[in-house]
PDB file of N, CA, C and O in Angstrom:
ATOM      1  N   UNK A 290     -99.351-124.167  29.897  1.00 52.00           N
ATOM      2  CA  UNK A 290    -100.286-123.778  28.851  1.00 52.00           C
ATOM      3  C   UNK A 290     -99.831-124.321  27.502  1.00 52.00           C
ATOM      4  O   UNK A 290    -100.659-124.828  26.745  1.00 52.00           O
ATOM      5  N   UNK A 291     -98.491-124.231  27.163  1.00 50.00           N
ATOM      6  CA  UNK A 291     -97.855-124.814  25.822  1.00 50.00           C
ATOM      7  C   UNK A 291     -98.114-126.468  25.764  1.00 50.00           C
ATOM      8  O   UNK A 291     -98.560-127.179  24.864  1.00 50.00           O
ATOM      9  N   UNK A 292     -97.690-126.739  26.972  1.00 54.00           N
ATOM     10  CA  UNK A 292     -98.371-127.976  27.013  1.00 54.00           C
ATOM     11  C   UNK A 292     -99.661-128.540  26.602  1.00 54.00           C
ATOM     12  O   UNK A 292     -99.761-129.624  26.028  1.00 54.00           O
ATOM     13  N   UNK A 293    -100.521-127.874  26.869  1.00 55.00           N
ATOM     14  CA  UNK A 293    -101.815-128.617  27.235  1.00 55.00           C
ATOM     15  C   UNK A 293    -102.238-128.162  24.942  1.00 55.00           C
ATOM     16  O   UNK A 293    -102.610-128.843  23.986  1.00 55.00           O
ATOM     17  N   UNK A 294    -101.901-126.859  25.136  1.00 55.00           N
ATOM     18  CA  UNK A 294    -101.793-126.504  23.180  1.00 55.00           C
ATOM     19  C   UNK A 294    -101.326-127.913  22.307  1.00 55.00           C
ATOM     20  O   UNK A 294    -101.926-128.223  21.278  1.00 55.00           O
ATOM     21  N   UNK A 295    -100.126-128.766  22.870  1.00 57.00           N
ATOM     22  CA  UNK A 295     -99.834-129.485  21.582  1.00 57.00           C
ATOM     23  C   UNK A 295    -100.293-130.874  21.792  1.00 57.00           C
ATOM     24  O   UNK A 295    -100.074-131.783  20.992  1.00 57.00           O
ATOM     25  N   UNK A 296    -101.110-131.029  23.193  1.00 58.00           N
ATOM     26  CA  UNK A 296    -101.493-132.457  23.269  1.00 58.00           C
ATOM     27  C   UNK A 296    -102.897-132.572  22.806  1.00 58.00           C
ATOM     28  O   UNK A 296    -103.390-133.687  22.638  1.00 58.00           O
ATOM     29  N   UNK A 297    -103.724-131.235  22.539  1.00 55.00           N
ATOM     30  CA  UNK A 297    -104.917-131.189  22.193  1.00 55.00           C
ATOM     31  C   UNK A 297    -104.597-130.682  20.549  1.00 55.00           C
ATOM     32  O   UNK A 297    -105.627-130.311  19.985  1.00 55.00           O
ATOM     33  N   UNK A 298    -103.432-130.612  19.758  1.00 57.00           N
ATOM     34  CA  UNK A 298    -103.248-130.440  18.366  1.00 57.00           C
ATOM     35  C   UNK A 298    -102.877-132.083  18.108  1.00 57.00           C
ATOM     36  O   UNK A 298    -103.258-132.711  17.121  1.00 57.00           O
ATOM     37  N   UNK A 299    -101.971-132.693  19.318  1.00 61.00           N
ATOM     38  CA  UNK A 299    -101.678-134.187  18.499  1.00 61.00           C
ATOM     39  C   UNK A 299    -103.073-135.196  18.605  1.00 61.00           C
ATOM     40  O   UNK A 299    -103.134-136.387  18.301  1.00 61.00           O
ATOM     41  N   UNK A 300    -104.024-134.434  19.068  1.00 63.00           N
ATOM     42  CA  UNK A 300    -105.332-135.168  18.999  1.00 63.00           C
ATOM     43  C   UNK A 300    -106.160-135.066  18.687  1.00 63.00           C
ATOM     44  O   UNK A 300    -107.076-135.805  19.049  1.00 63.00           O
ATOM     45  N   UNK A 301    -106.361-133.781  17.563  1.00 62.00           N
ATOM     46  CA  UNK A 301    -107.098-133.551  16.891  1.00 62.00           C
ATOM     47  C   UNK A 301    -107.006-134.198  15.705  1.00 62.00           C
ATOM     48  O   UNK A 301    -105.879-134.460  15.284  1.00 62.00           O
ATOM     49  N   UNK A 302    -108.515-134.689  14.719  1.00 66.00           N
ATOM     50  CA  UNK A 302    -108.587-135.275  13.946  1.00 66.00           C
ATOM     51  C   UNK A 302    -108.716-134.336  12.434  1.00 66.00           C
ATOM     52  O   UNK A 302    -109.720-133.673  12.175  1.00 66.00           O
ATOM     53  N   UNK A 303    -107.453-134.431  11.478  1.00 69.00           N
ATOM     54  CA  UNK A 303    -107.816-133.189  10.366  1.00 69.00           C
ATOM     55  C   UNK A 303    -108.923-133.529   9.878  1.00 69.00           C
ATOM     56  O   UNK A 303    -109.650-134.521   9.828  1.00 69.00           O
ATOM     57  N   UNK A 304    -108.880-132.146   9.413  1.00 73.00           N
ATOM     58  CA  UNK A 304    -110.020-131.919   8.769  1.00 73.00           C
ATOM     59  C   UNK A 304    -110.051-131.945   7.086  1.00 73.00           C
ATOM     60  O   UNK A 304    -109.135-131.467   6.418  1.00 73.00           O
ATOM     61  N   UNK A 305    -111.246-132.576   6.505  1.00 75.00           N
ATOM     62  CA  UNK A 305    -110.950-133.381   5.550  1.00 75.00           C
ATOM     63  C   UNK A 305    -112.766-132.288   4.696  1.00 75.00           C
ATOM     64  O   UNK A 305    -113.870-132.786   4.470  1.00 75.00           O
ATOM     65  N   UNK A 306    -112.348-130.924   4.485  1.00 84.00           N
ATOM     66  CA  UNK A 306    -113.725-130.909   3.327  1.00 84.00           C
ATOM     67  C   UNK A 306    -114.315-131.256   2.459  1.00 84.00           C
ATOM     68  O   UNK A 306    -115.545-131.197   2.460  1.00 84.00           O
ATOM     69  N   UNK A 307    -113.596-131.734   1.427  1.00 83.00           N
ATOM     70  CA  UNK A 307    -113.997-132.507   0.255  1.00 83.00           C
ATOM     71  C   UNK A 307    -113.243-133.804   0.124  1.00 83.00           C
ATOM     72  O   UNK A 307    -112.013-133.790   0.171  1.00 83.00           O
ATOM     73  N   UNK A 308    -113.840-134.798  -0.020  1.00 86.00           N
ATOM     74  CA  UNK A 308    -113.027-136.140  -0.725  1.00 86.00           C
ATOM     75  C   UNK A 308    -112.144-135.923  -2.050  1.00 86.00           C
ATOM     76  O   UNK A 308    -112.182-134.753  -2.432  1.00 86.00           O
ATOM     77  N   UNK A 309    -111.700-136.405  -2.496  1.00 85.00           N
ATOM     78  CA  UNK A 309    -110.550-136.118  -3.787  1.00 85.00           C
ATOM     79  C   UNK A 309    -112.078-136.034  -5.136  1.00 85.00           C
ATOM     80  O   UNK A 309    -112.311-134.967  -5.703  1.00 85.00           O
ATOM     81  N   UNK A 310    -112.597-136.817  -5.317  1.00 87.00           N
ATOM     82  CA  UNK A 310    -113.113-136.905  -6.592  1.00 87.00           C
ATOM     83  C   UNK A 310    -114.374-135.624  -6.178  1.00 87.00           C
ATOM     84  O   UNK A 310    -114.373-134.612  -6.878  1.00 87.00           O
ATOM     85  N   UNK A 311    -115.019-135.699  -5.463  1.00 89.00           N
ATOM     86  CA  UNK A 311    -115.561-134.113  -5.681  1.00 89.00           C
ATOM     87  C   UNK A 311    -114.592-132.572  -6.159  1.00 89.00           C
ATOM     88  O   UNK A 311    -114.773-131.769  -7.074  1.00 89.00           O
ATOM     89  N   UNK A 312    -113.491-132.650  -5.019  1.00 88.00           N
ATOM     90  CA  UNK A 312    -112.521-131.335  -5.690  1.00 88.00           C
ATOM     91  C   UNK A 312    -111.997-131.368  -6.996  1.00 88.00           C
ATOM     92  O   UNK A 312    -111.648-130.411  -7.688  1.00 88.00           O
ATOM     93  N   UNK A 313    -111.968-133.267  -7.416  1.00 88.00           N
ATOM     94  CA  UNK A 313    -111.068-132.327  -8.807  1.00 88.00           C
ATOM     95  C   UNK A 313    -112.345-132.569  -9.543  1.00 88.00           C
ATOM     96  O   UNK A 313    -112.013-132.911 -10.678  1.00 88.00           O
ATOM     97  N   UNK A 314    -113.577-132.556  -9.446  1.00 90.00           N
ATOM     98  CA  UNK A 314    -114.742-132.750 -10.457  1.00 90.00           C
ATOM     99  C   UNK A 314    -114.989-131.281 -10.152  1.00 90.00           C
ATOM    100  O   UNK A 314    -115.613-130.801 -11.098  1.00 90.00           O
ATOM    101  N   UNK A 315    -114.720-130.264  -9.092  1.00 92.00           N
ATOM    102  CA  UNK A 315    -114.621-128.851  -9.031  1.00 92.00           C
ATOM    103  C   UNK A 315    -113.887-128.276  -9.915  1.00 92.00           C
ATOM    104  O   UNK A 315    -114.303-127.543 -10.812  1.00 92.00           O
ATOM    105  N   UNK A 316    -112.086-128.762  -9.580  1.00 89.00           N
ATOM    106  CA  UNK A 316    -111.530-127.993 -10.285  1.00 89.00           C
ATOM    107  C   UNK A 316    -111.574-128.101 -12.208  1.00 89.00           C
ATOM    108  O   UNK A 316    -111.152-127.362 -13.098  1.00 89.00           O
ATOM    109  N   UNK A 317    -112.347-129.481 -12.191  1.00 92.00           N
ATOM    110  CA  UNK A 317    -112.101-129.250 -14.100  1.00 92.00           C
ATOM    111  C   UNK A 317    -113.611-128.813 -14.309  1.00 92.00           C
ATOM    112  O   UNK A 317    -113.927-128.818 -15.499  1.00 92.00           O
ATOM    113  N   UNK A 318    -114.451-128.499 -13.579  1.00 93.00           N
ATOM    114  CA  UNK A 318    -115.561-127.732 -14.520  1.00 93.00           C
ATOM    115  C   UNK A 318    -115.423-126.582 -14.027  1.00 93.00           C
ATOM    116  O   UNK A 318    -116.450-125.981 -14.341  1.00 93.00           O
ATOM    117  N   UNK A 319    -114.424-125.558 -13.132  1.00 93.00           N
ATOM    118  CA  UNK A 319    -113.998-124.506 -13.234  1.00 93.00           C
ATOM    119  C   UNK A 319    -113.054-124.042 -14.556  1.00 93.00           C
ATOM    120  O   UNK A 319    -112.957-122.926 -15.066  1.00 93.00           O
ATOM    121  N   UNK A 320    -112.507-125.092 -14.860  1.00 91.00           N
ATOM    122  CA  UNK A 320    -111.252-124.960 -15.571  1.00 91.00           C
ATOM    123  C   UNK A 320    -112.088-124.992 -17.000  1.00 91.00           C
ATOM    124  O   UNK A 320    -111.580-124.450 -17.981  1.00 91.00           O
ATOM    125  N   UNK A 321    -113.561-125.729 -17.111  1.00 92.00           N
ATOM    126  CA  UNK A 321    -113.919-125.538 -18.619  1.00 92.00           C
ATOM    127  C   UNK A 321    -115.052-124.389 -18.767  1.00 92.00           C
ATOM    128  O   UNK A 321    -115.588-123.995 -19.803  1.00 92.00           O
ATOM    129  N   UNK A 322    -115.299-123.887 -17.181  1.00 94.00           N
ATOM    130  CA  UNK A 322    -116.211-122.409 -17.208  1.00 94.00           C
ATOM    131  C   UNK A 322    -114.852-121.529 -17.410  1.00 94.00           C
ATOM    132  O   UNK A 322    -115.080-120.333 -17.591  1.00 94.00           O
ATOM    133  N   UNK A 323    -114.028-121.758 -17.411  1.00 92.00           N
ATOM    134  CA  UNK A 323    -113.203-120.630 -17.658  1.00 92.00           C
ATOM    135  C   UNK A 323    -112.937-120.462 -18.982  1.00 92.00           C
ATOM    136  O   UNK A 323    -113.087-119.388 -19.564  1.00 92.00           O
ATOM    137  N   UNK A 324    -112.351-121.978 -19.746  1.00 93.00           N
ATOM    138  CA  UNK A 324    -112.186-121.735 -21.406  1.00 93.00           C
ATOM    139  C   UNK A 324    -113.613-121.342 -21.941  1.00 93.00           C
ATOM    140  O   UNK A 324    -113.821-120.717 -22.981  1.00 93.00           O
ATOM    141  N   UNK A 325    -114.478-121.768 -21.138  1.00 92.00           N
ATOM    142  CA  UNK A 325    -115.772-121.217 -22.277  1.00 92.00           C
ATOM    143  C   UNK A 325    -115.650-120.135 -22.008  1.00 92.00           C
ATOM    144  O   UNK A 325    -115.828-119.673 -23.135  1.00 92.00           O
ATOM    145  N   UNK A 326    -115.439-119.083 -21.245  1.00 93.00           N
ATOM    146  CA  UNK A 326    -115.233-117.504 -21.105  1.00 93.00           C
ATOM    147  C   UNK A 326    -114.345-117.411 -22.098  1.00 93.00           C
ATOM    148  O   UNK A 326    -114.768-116.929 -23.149  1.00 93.00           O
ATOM    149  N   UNK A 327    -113.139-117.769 -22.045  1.00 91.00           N
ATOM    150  CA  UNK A 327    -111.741-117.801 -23.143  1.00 91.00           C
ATOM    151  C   UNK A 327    -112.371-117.076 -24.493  1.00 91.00           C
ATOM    152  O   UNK A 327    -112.187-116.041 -25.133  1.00 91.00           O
ATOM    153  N   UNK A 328    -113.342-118.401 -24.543  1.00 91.00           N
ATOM    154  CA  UNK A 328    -113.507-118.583 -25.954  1.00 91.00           C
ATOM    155  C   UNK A 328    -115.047-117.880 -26.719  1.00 91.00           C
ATOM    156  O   UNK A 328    -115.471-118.010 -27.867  1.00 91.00           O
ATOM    157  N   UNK A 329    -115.490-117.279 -25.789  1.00 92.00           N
ATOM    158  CA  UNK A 329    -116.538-116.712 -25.457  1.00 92.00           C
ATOM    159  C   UNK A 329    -116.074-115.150 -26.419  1.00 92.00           C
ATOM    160  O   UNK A 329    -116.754-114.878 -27.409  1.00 92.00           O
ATOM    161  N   UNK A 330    -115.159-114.429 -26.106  1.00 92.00           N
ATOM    162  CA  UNK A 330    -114.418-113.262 -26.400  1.00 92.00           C
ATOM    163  C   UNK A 330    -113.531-113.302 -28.021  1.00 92.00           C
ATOM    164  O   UNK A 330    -113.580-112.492 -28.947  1.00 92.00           O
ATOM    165  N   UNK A 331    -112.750-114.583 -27.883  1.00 92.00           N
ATOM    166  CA  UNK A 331    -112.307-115.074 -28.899  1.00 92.00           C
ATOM    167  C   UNK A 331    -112.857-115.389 -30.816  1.00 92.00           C
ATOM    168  O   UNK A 331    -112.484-115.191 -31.972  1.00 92.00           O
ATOM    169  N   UNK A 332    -114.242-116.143 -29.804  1.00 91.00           N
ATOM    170  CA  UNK A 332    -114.986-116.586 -31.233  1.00 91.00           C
ATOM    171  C   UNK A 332    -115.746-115.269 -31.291  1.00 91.00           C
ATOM    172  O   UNK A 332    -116.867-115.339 -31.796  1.00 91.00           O
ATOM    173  N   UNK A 333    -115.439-114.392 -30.975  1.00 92.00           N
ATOM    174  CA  UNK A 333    -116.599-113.257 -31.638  1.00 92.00           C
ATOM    175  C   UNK A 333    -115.766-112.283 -32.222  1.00 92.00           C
ATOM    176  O   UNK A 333    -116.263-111.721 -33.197  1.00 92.00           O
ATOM    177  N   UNK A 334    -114.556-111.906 -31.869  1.00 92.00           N
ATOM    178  CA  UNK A 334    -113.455-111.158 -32.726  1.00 92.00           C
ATOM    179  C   UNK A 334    -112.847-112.464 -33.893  1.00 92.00           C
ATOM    180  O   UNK A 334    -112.432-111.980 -34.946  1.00 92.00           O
ATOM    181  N   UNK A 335    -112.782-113.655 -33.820  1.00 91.00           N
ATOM    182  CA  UNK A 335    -112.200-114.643 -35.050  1.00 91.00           C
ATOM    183  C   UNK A 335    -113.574-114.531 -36.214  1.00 91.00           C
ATOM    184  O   UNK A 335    -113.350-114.590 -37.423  1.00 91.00           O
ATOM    185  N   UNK A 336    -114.795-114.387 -35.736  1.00 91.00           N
ATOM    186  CA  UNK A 336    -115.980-114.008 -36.576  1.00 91.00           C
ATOM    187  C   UNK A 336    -115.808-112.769 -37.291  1.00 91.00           C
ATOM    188  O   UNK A 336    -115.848-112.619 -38.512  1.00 91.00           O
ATOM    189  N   UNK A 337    -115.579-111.748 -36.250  1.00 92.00           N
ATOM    190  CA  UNK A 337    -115.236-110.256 -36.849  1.00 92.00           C
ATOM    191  C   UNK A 337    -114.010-109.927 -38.135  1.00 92.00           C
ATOM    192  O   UNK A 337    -113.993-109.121 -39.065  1.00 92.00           O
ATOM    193  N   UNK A 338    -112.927-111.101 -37.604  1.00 91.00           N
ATOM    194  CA  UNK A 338    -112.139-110.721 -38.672  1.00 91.00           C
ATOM    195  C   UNK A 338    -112.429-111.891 -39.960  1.00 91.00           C
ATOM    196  O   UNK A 338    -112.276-111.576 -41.140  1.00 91.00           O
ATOM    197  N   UNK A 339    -112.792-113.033 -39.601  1.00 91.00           N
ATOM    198  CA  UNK A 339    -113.091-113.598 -40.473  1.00 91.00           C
ATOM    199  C   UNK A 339    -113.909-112.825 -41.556  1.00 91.00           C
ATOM    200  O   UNK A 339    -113.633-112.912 -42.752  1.00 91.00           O
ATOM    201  N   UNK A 340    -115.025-111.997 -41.023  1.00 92.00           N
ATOM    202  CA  UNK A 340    -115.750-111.041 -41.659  1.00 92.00           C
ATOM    203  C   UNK A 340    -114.821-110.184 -42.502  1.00 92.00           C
ATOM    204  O   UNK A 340    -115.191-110.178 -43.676  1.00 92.00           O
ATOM    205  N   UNK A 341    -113.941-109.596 -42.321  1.00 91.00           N
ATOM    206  CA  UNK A 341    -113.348-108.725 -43.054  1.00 91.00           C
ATOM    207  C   UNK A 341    -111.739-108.944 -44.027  1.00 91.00           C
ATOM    208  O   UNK A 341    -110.805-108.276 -44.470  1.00 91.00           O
ATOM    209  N   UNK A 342    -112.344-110.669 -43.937  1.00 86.00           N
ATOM    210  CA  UNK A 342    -111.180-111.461 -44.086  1.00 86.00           C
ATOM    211  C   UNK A 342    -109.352-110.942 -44.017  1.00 86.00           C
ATOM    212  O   UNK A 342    -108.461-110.935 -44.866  1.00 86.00           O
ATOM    213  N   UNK A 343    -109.395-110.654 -42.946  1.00 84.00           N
ATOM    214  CA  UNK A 343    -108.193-110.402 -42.546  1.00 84.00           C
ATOM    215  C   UNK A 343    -107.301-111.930 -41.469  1.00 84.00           C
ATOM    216  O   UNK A 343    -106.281-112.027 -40.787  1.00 84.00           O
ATOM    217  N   UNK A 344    -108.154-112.626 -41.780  1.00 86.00           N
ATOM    218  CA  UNK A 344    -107.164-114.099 -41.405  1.00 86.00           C
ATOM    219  C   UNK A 344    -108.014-114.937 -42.091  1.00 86.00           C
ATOM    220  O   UNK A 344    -108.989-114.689 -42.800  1.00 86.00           O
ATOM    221  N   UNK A 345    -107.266-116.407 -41.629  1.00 89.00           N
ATOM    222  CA  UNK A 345    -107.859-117.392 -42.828  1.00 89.00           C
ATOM    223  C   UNK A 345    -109.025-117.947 -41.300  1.00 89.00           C
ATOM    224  O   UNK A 345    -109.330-117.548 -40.176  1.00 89.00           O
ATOM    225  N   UNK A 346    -109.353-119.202 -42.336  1.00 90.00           N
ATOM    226  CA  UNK A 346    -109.929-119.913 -41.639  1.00 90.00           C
ATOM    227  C   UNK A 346    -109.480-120.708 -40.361  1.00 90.00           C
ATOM    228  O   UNK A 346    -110.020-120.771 -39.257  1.00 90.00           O
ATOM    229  N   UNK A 347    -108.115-121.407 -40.923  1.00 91.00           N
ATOM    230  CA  UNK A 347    -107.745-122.342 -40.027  1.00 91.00           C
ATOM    231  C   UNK A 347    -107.072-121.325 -38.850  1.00 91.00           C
ATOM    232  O   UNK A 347    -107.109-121.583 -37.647  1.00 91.00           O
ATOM    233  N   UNK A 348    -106.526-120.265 -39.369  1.00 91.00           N
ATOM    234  CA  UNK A 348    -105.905-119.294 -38.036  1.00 91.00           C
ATOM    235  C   UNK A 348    -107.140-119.227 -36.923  1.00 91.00           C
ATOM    236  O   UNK A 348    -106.987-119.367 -35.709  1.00 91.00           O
ATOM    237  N   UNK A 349    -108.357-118.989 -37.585  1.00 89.00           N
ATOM    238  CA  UNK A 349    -109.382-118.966 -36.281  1.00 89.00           C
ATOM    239  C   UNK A 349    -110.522-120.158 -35.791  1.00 89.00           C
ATOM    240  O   UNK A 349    -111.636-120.054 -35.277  1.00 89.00           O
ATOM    241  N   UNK A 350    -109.640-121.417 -36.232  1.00 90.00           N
ATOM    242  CA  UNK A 350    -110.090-122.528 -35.306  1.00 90.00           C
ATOM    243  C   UNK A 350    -109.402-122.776 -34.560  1.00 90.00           C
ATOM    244  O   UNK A 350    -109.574-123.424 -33.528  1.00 90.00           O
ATOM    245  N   UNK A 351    -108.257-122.165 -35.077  1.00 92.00           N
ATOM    246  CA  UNK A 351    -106.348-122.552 -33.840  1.00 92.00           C
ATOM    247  C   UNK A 351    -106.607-121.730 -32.556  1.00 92.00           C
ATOM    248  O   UNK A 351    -106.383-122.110 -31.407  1.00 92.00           O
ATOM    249  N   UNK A 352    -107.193-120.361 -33.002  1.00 89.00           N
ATOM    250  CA  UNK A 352    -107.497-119.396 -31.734  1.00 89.00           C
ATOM    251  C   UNK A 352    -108.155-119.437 -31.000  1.00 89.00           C
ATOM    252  O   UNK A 352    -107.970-119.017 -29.857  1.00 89.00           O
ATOM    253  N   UNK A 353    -109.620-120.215 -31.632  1.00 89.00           N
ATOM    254  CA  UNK A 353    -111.016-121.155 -30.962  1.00 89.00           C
ATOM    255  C   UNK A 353    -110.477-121.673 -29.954  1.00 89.00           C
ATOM    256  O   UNK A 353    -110.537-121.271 -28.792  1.00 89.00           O
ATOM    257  N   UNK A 354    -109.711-122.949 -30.535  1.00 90.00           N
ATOM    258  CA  UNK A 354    -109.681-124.287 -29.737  1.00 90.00           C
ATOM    259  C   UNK A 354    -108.586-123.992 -28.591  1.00 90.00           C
ATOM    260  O   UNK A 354    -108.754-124.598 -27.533  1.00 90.00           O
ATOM    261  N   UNK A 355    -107.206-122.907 -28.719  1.00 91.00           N
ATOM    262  CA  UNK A 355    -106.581-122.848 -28.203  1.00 91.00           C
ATOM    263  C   UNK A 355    -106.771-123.182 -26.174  1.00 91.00           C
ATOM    264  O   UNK A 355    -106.068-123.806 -25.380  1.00 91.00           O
ATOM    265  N   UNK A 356    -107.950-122.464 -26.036  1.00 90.00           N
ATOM    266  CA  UNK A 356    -108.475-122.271 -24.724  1.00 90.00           C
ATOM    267  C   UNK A 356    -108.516-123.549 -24.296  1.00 90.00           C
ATOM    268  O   UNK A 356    -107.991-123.665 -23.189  1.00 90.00           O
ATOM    269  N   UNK A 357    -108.935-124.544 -24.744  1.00 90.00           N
ATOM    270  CA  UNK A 357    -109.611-125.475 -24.707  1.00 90.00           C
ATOM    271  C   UNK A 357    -108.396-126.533 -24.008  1.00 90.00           C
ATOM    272  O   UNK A 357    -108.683-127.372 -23.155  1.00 90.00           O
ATOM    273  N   UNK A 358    -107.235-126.355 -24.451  1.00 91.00           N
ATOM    274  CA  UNK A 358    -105.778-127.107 -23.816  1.00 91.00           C
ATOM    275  C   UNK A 358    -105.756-126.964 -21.932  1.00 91.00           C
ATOM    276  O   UNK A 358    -105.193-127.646 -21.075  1.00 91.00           O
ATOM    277  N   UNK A 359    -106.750-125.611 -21.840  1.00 88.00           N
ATOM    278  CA  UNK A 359    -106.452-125.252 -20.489  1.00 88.00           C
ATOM    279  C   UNK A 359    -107.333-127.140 -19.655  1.00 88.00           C
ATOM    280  O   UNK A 359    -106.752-127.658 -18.702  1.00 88.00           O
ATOM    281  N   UNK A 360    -108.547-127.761 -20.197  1.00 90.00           N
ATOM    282  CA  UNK A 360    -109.292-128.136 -19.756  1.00 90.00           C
ATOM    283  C   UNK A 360    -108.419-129.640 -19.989  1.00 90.00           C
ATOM    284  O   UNK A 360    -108.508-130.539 -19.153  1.00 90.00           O
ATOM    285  N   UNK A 361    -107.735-129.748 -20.995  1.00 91.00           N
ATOM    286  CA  UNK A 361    -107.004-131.065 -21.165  1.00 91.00           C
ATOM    287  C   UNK A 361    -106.189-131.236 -20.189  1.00 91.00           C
ATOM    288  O   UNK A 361    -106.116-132.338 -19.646  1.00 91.00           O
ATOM    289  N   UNK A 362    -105.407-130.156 -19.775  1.00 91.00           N
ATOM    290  CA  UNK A 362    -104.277-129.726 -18.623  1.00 91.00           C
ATOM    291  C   UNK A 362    -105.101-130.471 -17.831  1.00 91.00           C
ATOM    292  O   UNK A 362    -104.863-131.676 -17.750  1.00 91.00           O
ATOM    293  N   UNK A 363    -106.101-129.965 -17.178  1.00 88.00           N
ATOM    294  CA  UNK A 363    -106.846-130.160 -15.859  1.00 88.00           C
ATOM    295  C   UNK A 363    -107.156-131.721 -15.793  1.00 88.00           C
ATOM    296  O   UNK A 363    -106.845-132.315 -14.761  1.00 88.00           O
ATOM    297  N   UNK A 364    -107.795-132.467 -16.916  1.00 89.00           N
ATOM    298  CA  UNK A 364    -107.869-133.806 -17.141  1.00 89.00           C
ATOM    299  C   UNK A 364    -106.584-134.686 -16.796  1.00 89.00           C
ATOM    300  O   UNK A 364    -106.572-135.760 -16.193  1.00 89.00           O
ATOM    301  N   UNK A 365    -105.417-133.920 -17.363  1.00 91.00           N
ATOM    302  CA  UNK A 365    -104.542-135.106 -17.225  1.00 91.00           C
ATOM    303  C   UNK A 365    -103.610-134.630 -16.188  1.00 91.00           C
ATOM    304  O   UNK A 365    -102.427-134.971 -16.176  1.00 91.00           O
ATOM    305  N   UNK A 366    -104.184-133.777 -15.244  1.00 86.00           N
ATOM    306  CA  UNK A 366    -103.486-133.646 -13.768  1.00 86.00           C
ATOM    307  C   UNK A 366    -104.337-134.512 -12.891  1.00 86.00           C
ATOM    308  O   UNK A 366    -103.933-134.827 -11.772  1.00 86.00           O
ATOM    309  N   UNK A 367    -105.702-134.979 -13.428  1.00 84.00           N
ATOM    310  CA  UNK A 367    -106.268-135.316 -12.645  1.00 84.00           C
ATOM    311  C   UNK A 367    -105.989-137.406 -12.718  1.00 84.00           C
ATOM    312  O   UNK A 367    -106.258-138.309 -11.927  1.00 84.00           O
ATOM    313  N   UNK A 368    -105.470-137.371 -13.821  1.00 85.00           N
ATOM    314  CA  UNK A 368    -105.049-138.681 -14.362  1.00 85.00           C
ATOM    315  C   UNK A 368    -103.791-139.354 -13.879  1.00 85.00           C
ATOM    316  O   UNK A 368    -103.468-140.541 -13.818  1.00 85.00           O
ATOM    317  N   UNK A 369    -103.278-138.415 -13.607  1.00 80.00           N
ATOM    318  CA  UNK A 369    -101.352-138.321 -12.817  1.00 80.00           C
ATOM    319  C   UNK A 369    -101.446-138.384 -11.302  1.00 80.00           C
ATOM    320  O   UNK A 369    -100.423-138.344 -10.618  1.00 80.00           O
TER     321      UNK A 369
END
């Protein structure tokens, strides 16, 4: 029985779901639905305090954009 198990595994053909450029065209528009969530939460409290000027300006484009590194990550893993 062990037998007959590894001559029908050395002859099986893997299995292959996605080609490379579909998965990582998955994983980086997951990766920029995610910073837009990020930043989704972000730009509405950097508005709030901007409102009550309790930070400057440039502190809440730094906090904006911060998310946004997650999607560069993903680009240049996909570049490597």
């Amino acid at each position: 029985m062990g037998l007959a198990l590894n001559s029908l595994a050395e002859t099986a053909a893997p299995l292959v779901i996605l080609e490379q450029g579909p998965a990582a065209a998955i994983g980086i528009g997951l990766a920029a639905i995610g910073a837009g969530y990020a930043e989704r939460g972000i730009g509405a409290s950097v508005v709030g305090a901007l409102a009550e000027d309790s930070i400057s300006p440039g502190i809440g484009i730094l906090l904006t954009v911060l998310p946004e590194t997650l999607v560069i990550f993903a680009l240049v893993a996909l570049f490597v």
